[in-house]
Short mmCIF file of C-alpha atoms in Angstrom, two decimals:
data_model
loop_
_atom_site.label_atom_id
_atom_site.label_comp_id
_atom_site.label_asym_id
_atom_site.label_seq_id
_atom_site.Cartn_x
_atom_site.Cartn_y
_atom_site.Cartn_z
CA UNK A 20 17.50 -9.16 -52.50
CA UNK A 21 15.29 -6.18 -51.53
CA UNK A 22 12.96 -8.88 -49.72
CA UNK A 23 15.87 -10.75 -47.94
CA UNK A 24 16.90 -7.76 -46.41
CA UNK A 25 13.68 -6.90 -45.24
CA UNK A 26 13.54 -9.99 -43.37
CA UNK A 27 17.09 -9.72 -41.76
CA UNK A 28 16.08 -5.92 -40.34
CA UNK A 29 12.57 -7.61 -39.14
CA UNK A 30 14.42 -10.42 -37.67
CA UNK A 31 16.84 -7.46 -35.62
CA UNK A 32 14.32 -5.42 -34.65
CA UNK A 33 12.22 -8.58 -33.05
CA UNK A 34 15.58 -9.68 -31.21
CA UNK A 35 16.33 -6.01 -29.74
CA UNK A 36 12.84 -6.16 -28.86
CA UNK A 37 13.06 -9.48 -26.74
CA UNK A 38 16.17 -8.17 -25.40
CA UNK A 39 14.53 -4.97 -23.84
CA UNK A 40 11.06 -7.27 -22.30
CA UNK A 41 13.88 -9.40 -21.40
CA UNK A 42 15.51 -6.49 -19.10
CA UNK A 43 11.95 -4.78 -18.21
CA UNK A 44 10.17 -8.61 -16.82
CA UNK A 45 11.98 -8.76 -13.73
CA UNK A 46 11.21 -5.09 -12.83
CA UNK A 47 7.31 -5.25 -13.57
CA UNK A 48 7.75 -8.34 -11.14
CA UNK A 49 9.42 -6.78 -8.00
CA UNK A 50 7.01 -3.44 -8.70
CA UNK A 51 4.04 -5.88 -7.92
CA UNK A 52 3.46 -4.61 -4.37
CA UNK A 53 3.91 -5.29 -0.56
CA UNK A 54 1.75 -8.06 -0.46
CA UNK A 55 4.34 -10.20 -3.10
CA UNK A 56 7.39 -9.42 -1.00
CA UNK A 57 8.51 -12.93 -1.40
CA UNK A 58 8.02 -12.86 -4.92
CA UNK A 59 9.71 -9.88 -5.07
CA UNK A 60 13.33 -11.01 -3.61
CA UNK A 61 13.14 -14.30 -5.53
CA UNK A 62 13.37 -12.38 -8.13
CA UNK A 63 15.59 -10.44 -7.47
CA UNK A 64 17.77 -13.35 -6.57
CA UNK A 65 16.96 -15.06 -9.72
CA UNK A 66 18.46 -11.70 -11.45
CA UNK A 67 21.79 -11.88 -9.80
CA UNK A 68 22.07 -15.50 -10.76
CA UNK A 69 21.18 -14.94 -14.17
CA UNK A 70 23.71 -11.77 -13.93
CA UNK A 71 21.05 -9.79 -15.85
CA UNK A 72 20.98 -6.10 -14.87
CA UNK A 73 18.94 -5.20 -11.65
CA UNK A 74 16.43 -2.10 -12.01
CA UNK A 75 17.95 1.45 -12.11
CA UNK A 76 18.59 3.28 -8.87
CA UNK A 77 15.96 5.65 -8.94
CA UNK A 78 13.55 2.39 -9.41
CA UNK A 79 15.04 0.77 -6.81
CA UNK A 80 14.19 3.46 -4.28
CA UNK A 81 10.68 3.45 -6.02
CA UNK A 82 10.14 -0.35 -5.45
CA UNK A 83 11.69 -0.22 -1.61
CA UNK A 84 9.49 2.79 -0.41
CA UNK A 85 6.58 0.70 -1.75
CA UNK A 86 7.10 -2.18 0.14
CA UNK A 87 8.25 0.06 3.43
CA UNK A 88 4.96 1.68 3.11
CA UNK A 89 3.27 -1.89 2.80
CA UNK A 90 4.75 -2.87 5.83
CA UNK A 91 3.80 0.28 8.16
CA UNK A 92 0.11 -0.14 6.85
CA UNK A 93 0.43 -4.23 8.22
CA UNK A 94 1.83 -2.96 11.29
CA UNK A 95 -0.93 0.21 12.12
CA UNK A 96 -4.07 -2.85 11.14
CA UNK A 97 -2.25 -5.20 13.93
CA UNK A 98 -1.47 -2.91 16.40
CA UNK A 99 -3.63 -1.86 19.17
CA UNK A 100 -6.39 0.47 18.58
CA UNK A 101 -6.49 3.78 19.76
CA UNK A 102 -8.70 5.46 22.09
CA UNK A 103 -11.33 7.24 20.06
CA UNK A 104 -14.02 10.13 20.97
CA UNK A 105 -17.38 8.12 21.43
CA UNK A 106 -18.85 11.33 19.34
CA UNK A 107 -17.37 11.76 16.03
CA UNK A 108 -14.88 8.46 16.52
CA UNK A 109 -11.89 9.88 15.84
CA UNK A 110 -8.43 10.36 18.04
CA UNK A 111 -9.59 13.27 20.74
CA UNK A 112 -6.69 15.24 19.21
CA UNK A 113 -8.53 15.56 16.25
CA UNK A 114 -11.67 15.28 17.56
CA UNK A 115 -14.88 17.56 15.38
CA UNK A 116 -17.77 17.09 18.37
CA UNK A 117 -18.03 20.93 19.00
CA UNK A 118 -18.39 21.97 15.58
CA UNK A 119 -21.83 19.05 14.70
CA UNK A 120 -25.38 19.84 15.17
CA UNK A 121 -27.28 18.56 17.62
CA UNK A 122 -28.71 15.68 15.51
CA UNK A 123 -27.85 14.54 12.24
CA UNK A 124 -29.69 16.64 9.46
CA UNK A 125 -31.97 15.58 6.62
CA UNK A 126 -32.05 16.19 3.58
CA UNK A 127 -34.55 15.33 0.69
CA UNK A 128 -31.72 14.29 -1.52
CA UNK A 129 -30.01 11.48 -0.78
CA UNK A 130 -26.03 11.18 -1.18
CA UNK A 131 -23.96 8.30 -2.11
CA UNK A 132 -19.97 8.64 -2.35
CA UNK A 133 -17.83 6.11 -4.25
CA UNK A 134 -14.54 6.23 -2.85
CA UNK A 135 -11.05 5.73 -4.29
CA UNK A 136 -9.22 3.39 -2.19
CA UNK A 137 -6.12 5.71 -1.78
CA UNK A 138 -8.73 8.66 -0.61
CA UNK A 139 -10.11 6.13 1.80
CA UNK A 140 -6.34 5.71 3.95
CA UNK A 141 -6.16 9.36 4.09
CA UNK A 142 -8.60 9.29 6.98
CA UNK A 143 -7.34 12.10 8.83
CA UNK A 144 -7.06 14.27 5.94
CA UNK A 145 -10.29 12.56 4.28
CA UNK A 146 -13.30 15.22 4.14
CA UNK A 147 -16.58 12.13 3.31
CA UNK A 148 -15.94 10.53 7.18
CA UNK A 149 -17.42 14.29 8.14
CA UNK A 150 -19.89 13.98 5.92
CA UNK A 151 -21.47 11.13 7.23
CA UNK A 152 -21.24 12.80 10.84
CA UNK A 153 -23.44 15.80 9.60
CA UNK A 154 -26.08 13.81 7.63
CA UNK A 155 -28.57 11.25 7.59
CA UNK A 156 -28.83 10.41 4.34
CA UNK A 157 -25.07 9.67 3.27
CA UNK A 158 -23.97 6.19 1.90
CA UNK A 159 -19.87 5.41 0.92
CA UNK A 160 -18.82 3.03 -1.45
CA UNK A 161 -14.72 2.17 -1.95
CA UNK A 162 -13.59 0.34 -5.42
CA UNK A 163 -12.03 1.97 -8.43
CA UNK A 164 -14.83 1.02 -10.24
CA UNK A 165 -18.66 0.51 -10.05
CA UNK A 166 -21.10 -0.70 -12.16
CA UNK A 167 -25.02 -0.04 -11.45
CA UNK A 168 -25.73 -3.99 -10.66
CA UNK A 169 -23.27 -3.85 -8.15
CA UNK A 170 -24.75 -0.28 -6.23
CA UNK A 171 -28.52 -1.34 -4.85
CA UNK A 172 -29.24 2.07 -4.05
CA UNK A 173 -28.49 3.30 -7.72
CA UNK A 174 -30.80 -0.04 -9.24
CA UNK A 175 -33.34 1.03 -6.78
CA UNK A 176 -33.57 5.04 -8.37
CA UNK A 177 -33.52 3.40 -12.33
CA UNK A 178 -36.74 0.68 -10.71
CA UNK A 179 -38.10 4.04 -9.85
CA UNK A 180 -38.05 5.83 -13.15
CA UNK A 181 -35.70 7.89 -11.83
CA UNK A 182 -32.14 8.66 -13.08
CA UNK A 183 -29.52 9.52 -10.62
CA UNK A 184 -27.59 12.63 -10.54
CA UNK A 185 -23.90 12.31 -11.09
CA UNK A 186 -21.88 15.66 -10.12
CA UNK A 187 -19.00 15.40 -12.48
CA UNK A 188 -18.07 17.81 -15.54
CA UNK A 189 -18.51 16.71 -19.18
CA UNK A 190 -20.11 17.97 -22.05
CA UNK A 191 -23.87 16.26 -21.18
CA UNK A 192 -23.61 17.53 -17.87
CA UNK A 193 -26.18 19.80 -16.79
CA UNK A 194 -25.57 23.28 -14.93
CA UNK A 195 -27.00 23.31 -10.99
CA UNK A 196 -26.61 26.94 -11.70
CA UNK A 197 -29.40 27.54 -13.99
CA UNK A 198 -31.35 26.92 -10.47
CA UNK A 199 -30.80 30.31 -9.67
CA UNK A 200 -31.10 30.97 -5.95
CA UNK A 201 -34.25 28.62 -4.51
CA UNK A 202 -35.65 31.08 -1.96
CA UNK A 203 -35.92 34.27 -4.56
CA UNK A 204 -39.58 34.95 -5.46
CA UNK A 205 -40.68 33.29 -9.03
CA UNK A 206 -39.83 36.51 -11.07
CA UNK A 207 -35.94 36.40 -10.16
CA UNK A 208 -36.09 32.59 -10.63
CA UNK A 209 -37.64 33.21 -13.99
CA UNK A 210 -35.02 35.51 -14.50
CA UNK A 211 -32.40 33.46 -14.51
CA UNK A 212 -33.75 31.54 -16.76
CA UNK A 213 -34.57 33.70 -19.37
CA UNK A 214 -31.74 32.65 -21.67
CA UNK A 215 -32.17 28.93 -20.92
CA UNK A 216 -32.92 25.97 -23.59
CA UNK A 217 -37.15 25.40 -23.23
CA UNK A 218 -36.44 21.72 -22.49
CA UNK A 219 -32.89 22.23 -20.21
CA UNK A 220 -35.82 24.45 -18.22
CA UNK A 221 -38.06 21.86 -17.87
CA UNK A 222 -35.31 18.92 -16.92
CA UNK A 223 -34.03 21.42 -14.46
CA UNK A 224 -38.06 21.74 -12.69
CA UNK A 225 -38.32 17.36 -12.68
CA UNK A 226 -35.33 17.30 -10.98
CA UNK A 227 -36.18 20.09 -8.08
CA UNK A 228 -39.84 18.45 -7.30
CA UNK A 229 -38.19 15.11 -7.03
CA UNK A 230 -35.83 13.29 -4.28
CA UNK A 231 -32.62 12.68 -6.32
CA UNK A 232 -30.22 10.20 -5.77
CA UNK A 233 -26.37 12.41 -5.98
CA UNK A 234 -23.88 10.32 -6.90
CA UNK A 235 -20.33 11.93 -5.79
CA UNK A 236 -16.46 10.74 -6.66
CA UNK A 237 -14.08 11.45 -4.03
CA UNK A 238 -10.32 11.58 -4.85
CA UNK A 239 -8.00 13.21 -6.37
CA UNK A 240 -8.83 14.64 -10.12
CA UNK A 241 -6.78 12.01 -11.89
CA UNK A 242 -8.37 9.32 -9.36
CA UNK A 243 -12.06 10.43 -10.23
CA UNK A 244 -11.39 10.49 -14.56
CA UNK A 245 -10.15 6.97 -14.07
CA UNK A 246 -12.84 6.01 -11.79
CA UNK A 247 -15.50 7.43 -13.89
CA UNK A 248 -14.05 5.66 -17.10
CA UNK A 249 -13.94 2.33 -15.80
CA UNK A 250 -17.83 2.90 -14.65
CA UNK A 251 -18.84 3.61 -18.21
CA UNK A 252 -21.93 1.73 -17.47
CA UNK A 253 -22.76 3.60 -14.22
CA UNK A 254 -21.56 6.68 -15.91
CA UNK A 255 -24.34 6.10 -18.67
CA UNK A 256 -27.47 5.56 -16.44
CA UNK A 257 -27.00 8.60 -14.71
CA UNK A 258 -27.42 12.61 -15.72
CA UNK A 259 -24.46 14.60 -15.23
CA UNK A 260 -24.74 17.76 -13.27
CA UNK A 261 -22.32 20.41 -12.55
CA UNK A 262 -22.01 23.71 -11.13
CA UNK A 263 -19.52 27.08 -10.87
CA UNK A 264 -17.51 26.64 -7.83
CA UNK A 265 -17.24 29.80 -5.56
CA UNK A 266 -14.22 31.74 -5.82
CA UNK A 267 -12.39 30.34 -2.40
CA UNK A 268 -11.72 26.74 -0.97
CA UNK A 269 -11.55 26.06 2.88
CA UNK A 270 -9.64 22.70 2.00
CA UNK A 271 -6.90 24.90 -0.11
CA UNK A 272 -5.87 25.21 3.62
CA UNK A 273 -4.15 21.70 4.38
CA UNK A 274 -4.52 20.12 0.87
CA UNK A 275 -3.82 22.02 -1.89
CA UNK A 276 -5.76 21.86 -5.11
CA UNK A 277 -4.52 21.59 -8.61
CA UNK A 278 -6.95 24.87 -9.65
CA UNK A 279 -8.62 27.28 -7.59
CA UNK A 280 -11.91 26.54 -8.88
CA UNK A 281 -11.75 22.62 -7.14
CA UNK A 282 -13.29 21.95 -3.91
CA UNK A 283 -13.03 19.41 -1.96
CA UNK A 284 -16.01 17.02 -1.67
CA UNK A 285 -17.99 17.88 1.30
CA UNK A 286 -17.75 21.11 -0.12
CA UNK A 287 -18.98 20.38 -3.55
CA UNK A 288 -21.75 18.50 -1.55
CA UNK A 289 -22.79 21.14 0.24
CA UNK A 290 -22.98 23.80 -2.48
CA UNK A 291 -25.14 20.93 -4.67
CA UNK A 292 -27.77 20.65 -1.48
CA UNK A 293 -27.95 24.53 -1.63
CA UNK A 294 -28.43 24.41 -5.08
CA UNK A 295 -31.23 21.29 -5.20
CA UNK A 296 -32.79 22.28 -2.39
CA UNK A 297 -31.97 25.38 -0.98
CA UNK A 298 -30.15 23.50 2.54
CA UNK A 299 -28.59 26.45 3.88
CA UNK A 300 -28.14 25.53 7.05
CA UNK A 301 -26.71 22.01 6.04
CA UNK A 302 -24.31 23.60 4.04
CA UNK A 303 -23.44 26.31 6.77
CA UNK A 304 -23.19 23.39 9.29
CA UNK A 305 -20.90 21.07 6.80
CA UNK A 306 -18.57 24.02 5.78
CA UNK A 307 -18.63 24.56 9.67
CA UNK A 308 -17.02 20.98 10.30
CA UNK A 309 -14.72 21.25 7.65
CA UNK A 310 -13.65 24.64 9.04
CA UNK A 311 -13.05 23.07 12.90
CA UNK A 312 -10.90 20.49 10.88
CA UNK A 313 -8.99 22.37 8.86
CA UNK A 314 -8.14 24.75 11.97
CA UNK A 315 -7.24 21.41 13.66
CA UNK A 316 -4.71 20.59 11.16
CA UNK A 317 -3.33 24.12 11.00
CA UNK A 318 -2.62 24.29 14.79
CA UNK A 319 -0.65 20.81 14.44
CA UNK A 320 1.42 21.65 12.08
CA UNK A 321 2.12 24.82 13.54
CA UNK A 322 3.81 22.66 16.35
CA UNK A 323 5.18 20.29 14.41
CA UNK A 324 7.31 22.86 12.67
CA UNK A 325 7.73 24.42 16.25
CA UNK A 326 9.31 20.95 17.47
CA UNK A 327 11.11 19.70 14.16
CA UNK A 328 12.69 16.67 16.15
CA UNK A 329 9.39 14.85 15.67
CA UNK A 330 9.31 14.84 11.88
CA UNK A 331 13.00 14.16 11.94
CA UNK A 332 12.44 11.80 13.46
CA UNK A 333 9.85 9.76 11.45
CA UNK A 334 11.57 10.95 8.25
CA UNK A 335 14.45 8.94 9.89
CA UNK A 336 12.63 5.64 10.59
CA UNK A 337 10.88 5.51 6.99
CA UNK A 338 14.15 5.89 5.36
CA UNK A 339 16.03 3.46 7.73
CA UNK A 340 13.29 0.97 6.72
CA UNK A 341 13.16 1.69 2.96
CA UNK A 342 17.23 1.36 3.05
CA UNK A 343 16.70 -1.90 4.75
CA UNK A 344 14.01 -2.91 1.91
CA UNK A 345 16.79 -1.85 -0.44
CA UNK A 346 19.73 -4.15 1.14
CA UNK A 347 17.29 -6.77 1.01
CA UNK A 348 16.28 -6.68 -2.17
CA UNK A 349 19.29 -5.15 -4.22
CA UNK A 350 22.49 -5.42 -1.94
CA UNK A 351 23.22 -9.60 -2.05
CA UNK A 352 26.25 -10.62 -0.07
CA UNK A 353 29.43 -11.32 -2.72
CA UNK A 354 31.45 -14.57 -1.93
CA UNK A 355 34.42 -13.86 -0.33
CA UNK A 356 37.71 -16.02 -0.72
CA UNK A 357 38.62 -17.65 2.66
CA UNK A 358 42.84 -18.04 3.57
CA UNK A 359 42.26 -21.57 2.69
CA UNK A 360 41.26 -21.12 -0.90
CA UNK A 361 37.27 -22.10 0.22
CA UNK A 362 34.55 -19.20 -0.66
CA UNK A 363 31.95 -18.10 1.26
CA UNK A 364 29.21 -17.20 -0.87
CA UNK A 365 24.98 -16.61 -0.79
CA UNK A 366 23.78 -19.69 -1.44
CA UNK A 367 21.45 -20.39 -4.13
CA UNK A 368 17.98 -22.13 -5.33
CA UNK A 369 19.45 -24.82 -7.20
CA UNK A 370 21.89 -25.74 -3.80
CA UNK A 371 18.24 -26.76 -1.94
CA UNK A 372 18.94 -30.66 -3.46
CA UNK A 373 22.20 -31.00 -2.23
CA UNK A 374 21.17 -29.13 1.24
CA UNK A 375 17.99 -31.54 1.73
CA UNK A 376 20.55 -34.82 1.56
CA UNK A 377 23.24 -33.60 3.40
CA UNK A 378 20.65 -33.37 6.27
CA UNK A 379 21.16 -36.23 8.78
CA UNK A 380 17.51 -35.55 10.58
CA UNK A 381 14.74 -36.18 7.74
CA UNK A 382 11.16 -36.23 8.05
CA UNK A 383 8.98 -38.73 6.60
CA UNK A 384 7.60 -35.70 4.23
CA UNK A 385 10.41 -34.13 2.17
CA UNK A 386 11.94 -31.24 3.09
CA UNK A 387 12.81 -30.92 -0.17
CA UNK A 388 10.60 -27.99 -1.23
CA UNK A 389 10.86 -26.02 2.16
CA UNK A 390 14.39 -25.75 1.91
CA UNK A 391 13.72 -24.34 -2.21
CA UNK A 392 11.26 -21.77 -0.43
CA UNK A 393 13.81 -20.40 2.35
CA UNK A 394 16.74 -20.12 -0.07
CA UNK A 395 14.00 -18.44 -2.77
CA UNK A 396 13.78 -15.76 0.10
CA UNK A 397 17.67 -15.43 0.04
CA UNK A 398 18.16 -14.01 3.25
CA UNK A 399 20.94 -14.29 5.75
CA UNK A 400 21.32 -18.16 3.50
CA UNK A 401 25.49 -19.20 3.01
CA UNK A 402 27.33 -21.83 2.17
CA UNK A 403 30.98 -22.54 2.16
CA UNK A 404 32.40 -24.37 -1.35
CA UNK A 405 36.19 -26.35 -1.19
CA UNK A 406 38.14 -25.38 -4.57
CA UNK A 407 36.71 -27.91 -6.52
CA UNK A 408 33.04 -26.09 -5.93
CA UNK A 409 31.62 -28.75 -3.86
CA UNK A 410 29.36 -27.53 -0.96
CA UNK A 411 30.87 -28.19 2.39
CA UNK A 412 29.35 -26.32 5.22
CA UNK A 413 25.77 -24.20 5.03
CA UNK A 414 23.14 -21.74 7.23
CA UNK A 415 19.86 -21.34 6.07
CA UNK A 416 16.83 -19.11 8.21
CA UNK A 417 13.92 -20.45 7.83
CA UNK A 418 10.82 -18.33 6.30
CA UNK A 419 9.76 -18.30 10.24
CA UNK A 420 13.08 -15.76 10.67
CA UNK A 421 14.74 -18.49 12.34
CA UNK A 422 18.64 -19.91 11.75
CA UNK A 423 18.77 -23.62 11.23
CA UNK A 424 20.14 -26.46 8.85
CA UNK A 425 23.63 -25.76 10.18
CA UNK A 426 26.15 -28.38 8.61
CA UNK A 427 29.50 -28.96 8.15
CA UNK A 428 30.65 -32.28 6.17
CA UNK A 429 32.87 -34.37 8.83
CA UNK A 430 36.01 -33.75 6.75
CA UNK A 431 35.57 -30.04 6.97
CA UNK A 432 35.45 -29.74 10.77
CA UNK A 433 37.31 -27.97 12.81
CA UNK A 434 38.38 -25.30 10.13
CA UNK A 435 36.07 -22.38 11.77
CA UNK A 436 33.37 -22.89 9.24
CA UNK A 437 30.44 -23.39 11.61
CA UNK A 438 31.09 -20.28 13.41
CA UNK A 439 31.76 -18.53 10.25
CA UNK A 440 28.81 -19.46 8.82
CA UNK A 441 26.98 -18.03 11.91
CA UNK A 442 28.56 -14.74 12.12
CA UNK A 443 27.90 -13.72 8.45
CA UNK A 444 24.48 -14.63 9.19
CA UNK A 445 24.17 -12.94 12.08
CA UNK A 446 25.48 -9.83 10.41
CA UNK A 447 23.53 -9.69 7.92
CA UNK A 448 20.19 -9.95 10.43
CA UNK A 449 21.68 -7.15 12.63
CA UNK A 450 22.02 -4.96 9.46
CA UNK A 451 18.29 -5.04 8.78
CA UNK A 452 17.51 -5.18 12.36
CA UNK A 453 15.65 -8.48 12.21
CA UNK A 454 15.76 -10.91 15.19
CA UNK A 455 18.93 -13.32 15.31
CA UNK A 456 17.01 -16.52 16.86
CA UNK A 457 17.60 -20.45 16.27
CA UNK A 458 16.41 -23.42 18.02
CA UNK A 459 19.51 -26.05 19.38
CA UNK A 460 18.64 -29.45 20.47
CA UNK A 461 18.81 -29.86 23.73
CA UNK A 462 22.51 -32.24 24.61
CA UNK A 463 23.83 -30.88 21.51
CA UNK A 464 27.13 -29.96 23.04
CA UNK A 465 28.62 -28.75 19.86
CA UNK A 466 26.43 -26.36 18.70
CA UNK A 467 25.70 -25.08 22.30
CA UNK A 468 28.84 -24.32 22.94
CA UNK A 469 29.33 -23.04 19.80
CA UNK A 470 26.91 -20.44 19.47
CA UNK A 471 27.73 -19.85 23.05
CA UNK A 472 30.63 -18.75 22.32
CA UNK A 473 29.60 -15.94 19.89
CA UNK A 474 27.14 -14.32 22.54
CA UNK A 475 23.90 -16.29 22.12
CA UNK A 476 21.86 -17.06 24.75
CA UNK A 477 19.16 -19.27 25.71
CA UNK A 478 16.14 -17.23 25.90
CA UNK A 479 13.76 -16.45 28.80
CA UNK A 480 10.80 -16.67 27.00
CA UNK A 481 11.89 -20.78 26.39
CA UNK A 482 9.69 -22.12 23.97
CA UNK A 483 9.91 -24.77 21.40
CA UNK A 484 10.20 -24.97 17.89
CA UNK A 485 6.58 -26.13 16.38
CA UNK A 486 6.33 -29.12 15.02
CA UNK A 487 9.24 -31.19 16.89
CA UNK A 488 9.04 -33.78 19.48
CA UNK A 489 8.47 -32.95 22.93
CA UNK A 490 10.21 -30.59 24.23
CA UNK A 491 13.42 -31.16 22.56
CA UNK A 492 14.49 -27.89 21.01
CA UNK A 493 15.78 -24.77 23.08
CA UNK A 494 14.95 -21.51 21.33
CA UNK A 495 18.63 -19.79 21.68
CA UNK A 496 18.83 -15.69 20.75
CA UNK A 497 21.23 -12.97 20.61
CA UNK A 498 20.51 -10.20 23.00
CA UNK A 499 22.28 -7.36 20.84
CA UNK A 500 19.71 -8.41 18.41
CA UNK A 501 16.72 -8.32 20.54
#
């Protein structure tokens, strides 16, 4: 009995369990990133079919601000490049030029940074890019993990005999400090290392007469933990170094830092060249850079606050665009009831069979699985359904953003459907301030004057829809739509 009963709490547990994966699958799916938007609202759609639960709220703000931030990044790549200071390549507003030595300094040590991607779209905020403007001997490399095979530089130091420094804390890491200051005579130097471990002593001495390889992560603290854990091989080949940081940051400035003794990583660069090699004047010219930036940022902010329209005003467009992501993704259309007892409703993945043969125009290929892909995207896609839930009368855009596969069954004219169908469509579009645009065929009285009638217009621009014959399509817009 004791055994049965066992089995029937085993048997409850696994079910709740299923239950909660169950709820949890569709949001791991729609947190999957910008670049699976479609993904993303098909299942969504497939949620609301289902009539499973959609994420929580606070996820669902989560999940659009992602996907709004995906899109600005798209839209900064394609636009048009700015106009950038020959010098230091960066917007003049920002430019560094006055604050860089004449040439690009030397050093005997030779740096290479490996770069979390998020560090690497900070740009303007992003300390290496100076780095690189101030030294010779500076190489970058962006993943969120490394492994020595993959860095040539690194594989090039082991071939020598040589193992790179790494400048990260840990418990094998050895202290830059016990360097003492290089330009002291030889009694303060041995000074300092009166206290020292004999064979600490005589690692520290190898690795001042030689050219070492610095290996630096650049990112935030939680950024550079991960980084170095997933580079456990990389992490291994090398000798960990570390240093006390002085007591102030410039960088605390315009970024702050989660302690006071963190620096930012031209500055921890900097005070590791002092401490190698005794580069006091590359460190004094680095800090200097850093110092013409950070005023730079200061001064900007200083008028942004002066001006607060302007960051009103982008605070405005992000959220406009992450409620639009939202409506998109969370906010589906319900059916309404018509007078005549028909509903207007979203239409629906598995209505794509009955769509493709209502179609009087087929291609030789079927259209079949094109019409599955614009109704998997779900938007601005109705159909109208008679009281006995046959389909009657759909719209469908296209995954081009265009309106087509407009049809009304011949015993379901003249009821208003077609230019009901083409309103809620066009509603929806305006709502998320995408284009309202279709392509009529040119004598098709009918739909011409229909969509006529509700304020489209044939456009200027012409054109004609790819893929058709000759020129017999008229791209048609509405203006209020742009």
């Amino acid at each position: 009995m004791g055994r049965k009963s066992n089995l029937s709490s085993w048997l409850y547990l696994g079910i709740a369990l299923a239950k909660f994966f169950l709820f949890l699958q569709p949001a791991v799916a729609l947190t999957s990133g910008p670049k699976n938007a479609g993904r993303q609202t098909r299942t969504q759609q497939d949620l609301s079919q289902s009539g499973e639960k959609t994420p929580p709220s606070h996820l669902q703000v989560k999940i659009a601000s992602s996907i709004t931030k995906g899109e600005r990044r798209k839209e900064e790549r394609q636009s048009k490049t700015r106009n950038l200071c020959p010098g230091c390549d960066r917007p003049p507003v920002i430019c560094v030029c006055d604050a860089l030595p004449p040439e690009k300094l030397s050093t005997r040590t030779q740096l290479l940074v490996l770069q979390h991607p998020n560090e690497f779209r900070k740009k303007t905020f992003s300390t290496v890019p100076l780095m690189s403007l101030v030294l010779e001997n500076v190489q970058v490399q962006r993943d969120y993990q490394f492994e020595v095979k993959g860095l040539q530089i690194v594989q090039e130091c082991l071939d020598r005999g040589q193992r790179p420094l790494l400048l990260f804390p840990g418990d094998d890491a050895i202290s830059l400090d016990g360097f003492g200051n290089l330009e002291d005579d030889e009694s303060k130097q041995e000074a300092n290392m009166v206290d020292m471990d004999a064979n600490l002593i005589q690692t520290l001495q190898e690795i001042r007469k030689q050219d070492n390889l610095l290996i630096v992560m650049d990112g935030t603290w939680a950024e550079a933990k991960r980084m170095a854990l997933g580079s456990e091989d990389l992490v291994n080949a090398c000798q960990q170094v570390q240093f006390t940081a002085p007591a102030s940051c410039l960088y605390d400035a315009i970024r702050k830092e989660p302690e006071g003794h963190c620096l930012s990583t031209l500055e921890a660069c900097a005070q590791s060249l002092v401490l190698l090699e005794g580069a006091r004047e590359t460190a004094t010219y680095l800090k200097g850079v850093l110092q013409h930036m950070v005023n730079i940022q200061l001064t900007m902010e200083r008028n942004r606050q002066d001006d607060p329209r302007q960051k009103g005003k982008q605070l405005y467009e992000r959220n406009k665009r992450r409620r639009r992501v939202e409506k998109t993704l969370f906010e589906k259309p319900k059916p309404q009831t018509l007078q005549d007892g028909a509903i207007l409703r979203p239409l629906a993945v598995n209505d794509a069979k009955h769509i493709h043969y209502s179609l009087c125009h087929k291609s030789r290929t079927s259209l079949l699985r094109t019409t599955q892909d614009c109704l998997e995207e779900g938007l601005a896609c109705f159909g109208i359904e008679n009281k006995d839930g046959h389909l009657c009368a759909h719209i469908v855009r296209s995954r081009d953003g265009t309106l087509g596969m407009l049809h009304v069954e011949t015993e379901y004219r003249r009821k208003g459907y077609g230019r009901l169908l083409v309103q809620e469509a066009s509603k929806v579009l305006k709502e998320l301030d995408k284009p309202c645009v279709c392509f009529i065929q040119k004598g098709d009285e009918a739909a011409e004057s229909l969509f006529c009638g509700l304020g489209w217009i044939v456009s200027e621009q012409g054109g004609v829809k790819s893929g058709t014959p000759s020129a017999a399509k008229q791209r048609w817009v509405l203006p209020s739509s742009g």
